Tab-separated table of C-alpha atoms in Angstrom:
chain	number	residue	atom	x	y	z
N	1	UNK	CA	-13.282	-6.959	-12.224
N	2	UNK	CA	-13.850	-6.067	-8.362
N	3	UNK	CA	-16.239	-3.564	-7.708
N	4	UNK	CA	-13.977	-0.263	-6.858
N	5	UNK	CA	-12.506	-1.506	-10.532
N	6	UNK	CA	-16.164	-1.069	-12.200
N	7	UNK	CA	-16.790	1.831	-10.158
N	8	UNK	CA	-13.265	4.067	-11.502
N	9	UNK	CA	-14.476	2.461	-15.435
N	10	UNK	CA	-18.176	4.253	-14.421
N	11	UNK	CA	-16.533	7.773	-13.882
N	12	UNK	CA	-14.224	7.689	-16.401
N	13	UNK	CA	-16.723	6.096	-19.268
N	14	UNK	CA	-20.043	7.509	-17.963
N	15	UNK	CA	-21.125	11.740	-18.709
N	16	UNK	CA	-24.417	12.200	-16.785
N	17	UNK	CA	-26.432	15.828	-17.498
N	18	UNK	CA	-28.869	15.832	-16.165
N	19	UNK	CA	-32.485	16.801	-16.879
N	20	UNK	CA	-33.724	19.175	-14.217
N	21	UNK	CA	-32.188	20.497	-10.722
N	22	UNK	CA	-34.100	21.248	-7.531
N	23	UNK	CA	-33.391	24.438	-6.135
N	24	UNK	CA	-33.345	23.670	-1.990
N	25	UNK	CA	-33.511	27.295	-0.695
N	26	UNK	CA	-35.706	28.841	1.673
N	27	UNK	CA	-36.299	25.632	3.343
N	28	UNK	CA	-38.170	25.123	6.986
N	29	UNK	CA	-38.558	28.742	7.434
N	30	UNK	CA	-40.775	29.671	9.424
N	31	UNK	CA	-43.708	32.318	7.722
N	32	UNK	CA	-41.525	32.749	4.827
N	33	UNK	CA	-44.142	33.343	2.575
N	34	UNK	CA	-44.011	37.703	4.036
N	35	UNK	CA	-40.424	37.279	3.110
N	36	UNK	CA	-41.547	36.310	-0.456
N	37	UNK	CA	-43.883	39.015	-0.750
N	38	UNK	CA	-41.847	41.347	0.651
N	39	UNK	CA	-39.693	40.315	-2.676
N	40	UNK	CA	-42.138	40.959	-4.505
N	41	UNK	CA	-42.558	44.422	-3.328
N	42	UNK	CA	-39.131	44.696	-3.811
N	43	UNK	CA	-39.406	43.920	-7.258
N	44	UNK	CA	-42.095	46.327	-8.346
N	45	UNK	CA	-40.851	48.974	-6.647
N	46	UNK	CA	-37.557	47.916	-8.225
N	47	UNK	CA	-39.244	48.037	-11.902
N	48	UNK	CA	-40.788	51.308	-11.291
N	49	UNK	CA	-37.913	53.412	-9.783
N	50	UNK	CA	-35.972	52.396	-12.557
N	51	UNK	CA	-37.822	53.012	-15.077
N	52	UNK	CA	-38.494	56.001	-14.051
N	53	UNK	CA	-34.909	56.837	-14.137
N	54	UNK	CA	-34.125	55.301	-17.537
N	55	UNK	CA	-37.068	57.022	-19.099
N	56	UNK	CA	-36.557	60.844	-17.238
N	57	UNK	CA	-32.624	60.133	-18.586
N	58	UNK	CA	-34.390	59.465	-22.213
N	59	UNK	CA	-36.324	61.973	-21.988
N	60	UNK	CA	-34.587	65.371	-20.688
N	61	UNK	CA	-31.985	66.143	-23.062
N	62	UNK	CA	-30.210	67.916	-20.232
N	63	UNK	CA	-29.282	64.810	-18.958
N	64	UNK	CA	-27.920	63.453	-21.709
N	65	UNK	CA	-24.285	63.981	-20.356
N	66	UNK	CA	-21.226	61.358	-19.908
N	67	UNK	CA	-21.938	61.173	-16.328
N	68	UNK	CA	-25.845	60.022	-16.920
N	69	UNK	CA	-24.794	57.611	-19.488
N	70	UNK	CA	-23.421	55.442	-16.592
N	71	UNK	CA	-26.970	56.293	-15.199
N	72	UNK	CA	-28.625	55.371	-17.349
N	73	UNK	CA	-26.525	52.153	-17.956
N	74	UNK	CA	-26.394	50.992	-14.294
N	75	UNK	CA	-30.228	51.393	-13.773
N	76	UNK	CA	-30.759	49.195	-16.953
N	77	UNK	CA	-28.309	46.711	-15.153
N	78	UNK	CA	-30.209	46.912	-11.816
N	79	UNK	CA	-33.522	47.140	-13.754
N	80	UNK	CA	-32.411	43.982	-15.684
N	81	UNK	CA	-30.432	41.950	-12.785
N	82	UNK	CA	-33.694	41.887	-11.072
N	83	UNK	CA	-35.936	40.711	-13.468
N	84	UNK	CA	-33.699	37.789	-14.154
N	85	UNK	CA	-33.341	36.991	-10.585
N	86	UNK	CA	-36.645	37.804	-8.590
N	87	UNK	CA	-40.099	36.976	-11.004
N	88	UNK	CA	-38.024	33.386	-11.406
N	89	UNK	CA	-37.238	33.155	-7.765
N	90	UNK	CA	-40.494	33.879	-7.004
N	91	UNK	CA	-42.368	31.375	-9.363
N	92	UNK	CA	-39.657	28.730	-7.420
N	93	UNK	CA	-40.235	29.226	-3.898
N	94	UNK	CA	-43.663	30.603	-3.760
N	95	UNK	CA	-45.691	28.351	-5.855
N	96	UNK	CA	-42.863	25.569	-4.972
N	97	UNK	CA	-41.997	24.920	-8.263
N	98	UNK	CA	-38.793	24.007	-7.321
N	99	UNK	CA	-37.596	21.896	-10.115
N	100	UNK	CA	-35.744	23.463	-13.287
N	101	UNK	CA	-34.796	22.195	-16.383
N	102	UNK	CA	-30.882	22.142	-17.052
N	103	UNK	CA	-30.519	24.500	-19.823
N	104	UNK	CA	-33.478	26.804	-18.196
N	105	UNK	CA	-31.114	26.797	-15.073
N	106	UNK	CA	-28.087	27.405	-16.690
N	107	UNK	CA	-29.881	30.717	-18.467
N	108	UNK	CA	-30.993	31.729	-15.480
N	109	UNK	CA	-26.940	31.663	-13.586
N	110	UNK	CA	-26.139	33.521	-16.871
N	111	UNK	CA	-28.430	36.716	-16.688
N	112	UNK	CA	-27.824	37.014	-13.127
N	113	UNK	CA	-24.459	36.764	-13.017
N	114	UNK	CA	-24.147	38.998	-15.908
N	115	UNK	CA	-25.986	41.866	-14.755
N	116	UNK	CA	-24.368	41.318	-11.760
N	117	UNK	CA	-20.957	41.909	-13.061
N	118	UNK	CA	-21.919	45.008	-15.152
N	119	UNK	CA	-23.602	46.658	-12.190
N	120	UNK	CA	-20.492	46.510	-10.513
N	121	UNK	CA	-18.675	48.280	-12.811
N	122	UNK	CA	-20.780	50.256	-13.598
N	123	UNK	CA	-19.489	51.980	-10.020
N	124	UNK	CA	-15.945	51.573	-11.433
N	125	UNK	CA	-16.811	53.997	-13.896
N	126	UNK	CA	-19.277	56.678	-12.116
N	127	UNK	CA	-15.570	56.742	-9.712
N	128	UNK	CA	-13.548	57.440	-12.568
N	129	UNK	CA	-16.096	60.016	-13.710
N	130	UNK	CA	-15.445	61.688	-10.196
N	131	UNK	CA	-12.128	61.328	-10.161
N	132	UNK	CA	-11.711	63.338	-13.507
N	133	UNK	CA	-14.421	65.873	-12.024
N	134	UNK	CA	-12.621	66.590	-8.423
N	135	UNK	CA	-8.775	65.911	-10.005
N	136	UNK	CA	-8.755	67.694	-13.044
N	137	UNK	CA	-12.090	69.632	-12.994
N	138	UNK	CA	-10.484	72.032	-15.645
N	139	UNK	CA	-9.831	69.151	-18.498
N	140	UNK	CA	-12.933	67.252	-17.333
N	141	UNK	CA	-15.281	67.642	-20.443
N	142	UNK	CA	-12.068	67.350	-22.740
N	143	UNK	CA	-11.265	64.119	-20.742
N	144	UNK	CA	-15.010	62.920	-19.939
N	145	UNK	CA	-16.230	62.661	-23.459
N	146	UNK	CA	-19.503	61.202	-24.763
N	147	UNK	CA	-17.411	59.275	-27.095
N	148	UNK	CA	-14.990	58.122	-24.376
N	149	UNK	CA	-17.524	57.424	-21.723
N	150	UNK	CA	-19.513	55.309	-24.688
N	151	UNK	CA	-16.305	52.940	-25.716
N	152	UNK	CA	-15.913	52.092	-22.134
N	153	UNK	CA	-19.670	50.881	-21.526
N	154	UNK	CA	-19.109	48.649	-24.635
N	155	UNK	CA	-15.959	47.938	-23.466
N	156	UNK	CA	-17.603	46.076	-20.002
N	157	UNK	CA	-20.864	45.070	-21.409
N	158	UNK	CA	-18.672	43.093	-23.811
N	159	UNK	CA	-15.953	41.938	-21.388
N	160	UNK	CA	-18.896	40.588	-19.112
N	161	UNK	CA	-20.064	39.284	-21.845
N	162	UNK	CA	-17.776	37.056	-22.668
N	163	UNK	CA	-16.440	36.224	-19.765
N	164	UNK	CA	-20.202	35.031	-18.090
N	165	UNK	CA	-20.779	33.083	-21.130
N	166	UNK	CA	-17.285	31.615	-20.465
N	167	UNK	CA	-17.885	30.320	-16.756
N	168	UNK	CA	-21.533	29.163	-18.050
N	169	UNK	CA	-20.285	27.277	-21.052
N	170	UNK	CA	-17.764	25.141	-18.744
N	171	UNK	CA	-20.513	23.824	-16.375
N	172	UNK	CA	-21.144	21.796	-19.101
N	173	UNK	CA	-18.365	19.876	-19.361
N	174	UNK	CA	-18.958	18.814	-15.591
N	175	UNK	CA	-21.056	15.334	-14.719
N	176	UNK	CA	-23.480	14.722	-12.463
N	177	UNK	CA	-23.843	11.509	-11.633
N	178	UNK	CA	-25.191	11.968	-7.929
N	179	UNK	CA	-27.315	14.582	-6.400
N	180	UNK	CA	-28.780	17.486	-8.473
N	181	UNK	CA	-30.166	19.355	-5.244
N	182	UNK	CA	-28.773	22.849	-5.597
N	183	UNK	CA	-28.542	24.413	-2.303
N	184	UNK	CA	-29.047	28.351	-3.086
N	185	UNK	CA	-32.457	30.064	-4.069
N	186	UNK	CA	-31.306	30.301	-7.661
N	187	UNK	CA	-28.911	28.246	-10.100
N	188	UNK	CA	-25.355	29.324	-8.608
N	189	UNK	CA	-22.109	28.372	-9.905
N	190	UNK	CA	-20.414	27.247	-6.574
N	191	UNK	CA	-23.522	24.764	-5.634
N	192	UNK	CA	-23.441	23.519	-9.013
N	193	UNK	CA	-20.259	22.955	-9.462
N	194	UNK	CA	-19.668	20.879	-5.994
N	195	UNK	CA	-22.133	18.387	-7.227
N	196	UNK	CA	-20.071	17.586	-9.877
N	197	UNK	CA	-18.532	14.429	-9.792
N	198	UNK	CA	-15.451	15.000	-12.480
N	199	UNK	CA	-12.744	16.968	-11.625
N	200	UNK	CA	-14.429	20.537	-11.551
N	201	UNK	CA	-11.012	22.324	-10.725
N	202	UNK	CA	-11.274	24.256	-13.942
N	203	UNK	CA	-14.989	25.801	-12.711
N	204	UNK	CA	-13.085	26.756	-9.368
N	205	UNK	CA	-10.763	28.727	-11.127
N	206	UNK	CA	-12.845	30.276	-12.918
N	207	UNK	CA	-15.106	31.048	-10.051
N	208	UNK	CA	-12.429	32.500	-8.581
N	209	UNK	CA	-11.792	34.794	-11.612
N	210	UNK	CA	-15.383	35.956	-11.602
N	211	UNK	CA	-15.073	36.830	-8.072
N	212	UNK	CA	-11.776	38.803	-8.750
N	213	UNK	CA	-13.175	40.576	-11.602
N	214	UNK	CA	-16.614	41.250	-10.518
N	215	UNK	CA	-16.316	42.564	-6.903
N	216	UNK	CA	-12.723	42.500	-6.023
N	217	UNK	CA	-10.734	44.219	-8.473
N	218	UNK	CA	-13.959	46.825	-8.837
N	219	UNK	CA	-13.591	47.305	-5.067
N	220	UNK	CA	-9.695	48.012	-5.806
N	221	UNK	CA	-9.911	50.197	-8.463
N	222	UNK	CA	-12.688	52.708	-6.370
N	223	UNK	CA	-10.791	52.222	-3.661
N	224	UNK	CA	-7.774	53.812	-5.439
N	225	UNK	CA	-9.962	56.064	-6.910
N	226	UNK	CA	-10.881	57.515	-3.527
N	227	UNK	CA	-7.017	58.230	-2.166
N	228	UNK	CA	-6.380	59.998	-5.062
N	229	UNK	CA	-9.756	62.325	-4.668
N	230	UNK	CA	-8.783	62.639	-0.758
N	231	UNK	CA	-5.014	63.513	-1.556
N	232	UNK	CA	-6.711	66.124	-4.212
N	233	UNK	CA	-8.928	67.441	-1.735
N	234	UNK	CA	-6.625	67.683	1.011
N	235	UNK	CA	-4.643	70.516	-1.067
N	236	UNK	CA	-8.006	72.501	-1.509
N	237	UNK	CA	-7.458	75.554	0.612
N	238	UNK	CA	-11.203	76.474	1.422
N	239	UNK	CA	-12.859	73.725	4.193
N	240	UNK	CA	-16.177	74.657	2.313
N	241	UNK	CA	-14.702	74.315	-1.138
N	242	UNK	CA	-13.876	71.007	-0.061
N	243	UNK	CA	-17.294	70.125	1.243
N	244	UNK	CA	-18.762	71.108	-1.966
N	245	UNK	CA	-16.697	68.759	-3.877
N	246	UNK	CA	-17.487	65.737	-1.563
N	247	UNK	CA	-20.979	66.256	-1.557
N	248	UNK	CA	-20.978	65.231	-5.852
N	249	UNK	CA	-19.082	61.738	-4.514
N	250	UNK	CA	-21.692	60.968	-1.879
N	251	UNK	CA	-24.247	59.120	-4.241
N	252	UNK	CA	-21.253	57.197	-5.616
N	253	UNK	CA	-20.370	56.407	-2.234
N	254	UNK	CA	-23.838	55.045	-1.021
N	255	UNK	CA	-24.179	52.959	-3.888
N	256	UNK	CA	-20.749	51.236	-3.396
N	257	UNK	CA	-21.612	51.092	0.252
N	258	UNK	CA	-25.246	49.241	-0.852
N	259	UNK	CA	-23.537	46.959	-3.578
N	260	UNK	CA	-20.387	45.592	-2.057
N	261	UNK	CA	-20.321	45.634	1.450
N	262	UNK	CA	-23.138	43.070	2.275
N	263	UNK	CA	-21.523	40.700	-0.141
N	264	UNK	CA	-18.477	41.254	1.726
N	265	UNK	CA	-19.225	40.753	4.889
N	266	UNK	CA	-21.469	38.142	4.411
N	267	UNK	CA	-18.932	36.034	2.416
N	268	UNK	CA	-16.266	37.185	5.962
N	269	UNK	CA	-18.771	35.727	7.986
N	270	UNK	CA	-18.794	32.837	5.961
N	271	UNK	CA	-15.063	32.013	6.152
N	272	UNK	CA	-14.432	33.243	9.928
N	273	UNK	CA	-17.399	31.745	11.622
N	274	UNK	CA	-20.789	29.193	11.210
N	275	UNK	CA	-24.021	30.771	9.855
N	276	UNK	CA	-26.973	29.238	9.404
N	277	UNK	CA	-27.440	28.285	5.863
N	278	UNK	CA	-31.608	29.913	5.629
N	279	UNK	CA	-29.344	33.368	7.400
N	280	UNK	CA	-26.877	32.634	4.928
N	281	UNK	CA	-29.442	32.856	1.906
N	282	UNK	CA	-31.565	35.385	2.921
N	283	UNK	CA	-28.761	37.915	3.550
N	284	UNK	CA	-27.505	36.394	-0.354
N	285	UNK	CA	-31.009	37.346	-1.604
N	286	UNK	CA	-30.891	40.706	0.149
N	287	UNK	CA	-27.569	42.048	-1.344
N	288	UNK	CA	-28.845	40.560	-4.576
N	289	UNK	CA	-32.045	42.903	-4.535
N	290	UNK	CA	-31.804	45.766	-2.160
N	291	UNK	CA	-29.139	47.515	-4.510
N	292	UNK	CA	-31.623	47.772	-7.414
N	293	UNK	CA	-34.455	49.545	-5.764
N	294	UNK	CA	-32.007	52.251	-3.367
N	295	UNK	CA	-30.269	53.162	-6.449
N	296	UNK	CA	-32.424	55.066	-8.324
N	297	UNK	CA	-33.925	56.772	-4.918
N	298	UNK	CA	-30.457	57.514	-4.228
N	299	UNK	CA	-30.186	59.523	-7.951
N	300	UNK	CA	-33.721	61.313	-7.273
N	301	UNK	CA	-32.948	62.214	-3.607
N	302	UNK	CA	-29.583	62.899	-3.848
N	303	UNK	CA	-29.099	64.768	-7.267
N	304	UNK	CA	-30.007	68.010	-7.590
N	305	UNK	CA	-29.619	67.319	-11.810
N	306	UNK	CA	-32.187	64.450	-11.528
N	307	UNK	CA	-34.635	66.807	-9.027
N	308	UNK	CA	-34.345	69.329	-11.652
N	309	UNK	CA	-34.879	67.524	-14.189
N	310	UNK	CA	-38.380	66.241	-13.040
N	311	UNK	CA	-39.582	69.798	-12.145
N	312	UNK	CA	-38.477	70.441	-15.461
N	313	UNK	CA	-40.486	67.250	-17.337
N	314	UNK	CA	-43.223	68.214	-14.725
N	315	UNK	CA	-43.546	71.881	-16.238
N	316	UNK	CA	-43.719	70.740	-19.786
N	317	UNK	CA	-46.372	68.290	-19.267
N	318	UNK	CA	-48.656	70.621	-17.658
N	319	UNK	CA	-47.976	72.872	-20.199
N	320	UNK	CA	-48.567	70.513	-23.055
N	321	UNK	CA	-52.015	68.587	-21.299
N	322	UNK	CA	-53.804	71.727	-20.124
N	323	UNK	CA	-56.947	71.200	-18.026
N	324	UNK	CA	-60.144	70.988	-20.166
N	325	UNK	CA	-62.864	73.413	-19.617
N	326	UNK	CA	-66.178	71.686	-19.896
């Protein structure tokens, strides 16, 4: 048997998985280490402003509406997403720890691409909620239901769900028999799945499913949502009734602005022209963790339900811890 013979019995007979990967990002960088705690910055900041948010949303029971539901639900995405991604990514790059075990890296593409998916719909539905609102403001609390607002934030965390655990699950059928030198700053599919040496057509399909469904068809659907809130305000008479009504999508708007659009053009970039692949990653780690800390400063800035809401947790906490008189 001639060598190319052995070498077609190796692939077909032989399954490598193998123990550990070695995450290549960030490298020959110059002072990278301010990026890292810049990051970690991020993070904190990230960790507080969301709490916050979740636990003023707890708290005030005038907030307990549809409309903070997906609040509340997208901050515990964002709060989520970036604990999975940045305390990890830190550990990695910072210490250089660099080396992760398989099934450790495989968790970690899981949470983040699963919080991932769920933040961005999470802006599907605060555009339905706003459609509803501007479109038919007269059946909105009839349409925009706790109950209804409830079965479709099941309805995603479930579909995301299932269909992360789905792309996960099938990077194990892939071997890798050569490198195991992922080059992103944490375990990504595409990376891993090029290193493959089987036929990993099945992972590019699905890849290309998760990209539909997580940032694609999202971007569709708000787009949609967003000629059908123009053609509704077009027909408003009053120029300041119509001003009014804007002003309730412009949140919304920022967020979907923050989210998608650096992922965009980034991955435009990508396809039309050559960027460096340390530009490439850093701009990757920015749209990764930038969303997560604007979003809830975007809900206390913007929001005159969330500003009133503080003054209003504010007041009963003076009230209830008066000042001791010694």
């Amino acid at each position: 048997m001639d060598s190319e013979e052995k070498a077609t019995t190796k692939s077909n007979s032989t399954f490598v998985r193998p123990a550990i990967f070695y995450l290549s990002g960030f490298s020959n960088i110059p002072h990278v280490k301010y990026f890292y705690l810049f990051l970690c910055f991020v993070y904190i900041m990230t960790v507080l402003g969301n709490g916050f948010l979740l636990s003023l949303i707890w708290l005030v029971k005038t907030l307990h509406t549809p409309k903070y539901m997906i609040v509340f639900n997208m901050a515990l995405a964002d709060l989520c997403g970036s604990t999975a991604l940045i305390p990890k990514l830190l550990d990695t790059f910072l210490f250089d720890r660099r080396y992760i075990v398989y099934e450790a890296c495989l968790s970690y593409m899981f949470f983040v691409f699963f919080f991932g998916g769920v933040q961005s719909w999470m802006l599907v539905t605060m555009a339905y909620d706003r459609l509803i609102a501007i479109c038919f403001p007269l059946r909105y609390h009839s349409i925009v239901t706790k109950t209804s607002i409830k079965s479709m934030l099941l309805f995603i965390w479930l579909v995301m769900l299932s269909l992360t655990t789905l792309v996960v699950g099938l990077v194990n059928r892939l071997s890798f028999c050569d490198s195991v030198v992922v080059k992103s700053f944490f375990c990504d599919h595409g990376p891993i799945y090029h290193l493959a040496c089987n036929d990993p057509s099945l992972n590019i399909i699905m890849a290309n499913v998760v990209v539909s469904i997580g940032v694609f068809i999202p971007l569709i659907f708000i787009a949609c949502t967003y000629v059908c809130i123009s053609i509704a305000l077009s027909k408003i008479a009053s120029g300041e009734e119509r001003l009014k009504a804007l002003k309730t999508c412009t949140s919304h708007l920022i967020l979907v602005a923050i989210l998608f659009l650096p992922f965009v053009g980034t991955n435009i970039a990508v396809w039309t022209s050559y960027i460096h692949p340390n530009a490439r990653i850093i701009n990757s780690t920015l749209t990764h963790t930038i969303p997560a800390l604007i979003n809830p400063i975007v809900y206390a800035l913007k929001t005159e339900e969330v500003m009133s809401a503080v003054k209003k947790l504010w007041k009963i906490n003076n009230i209830s811890s008066p000042v001791t008189k010694w």
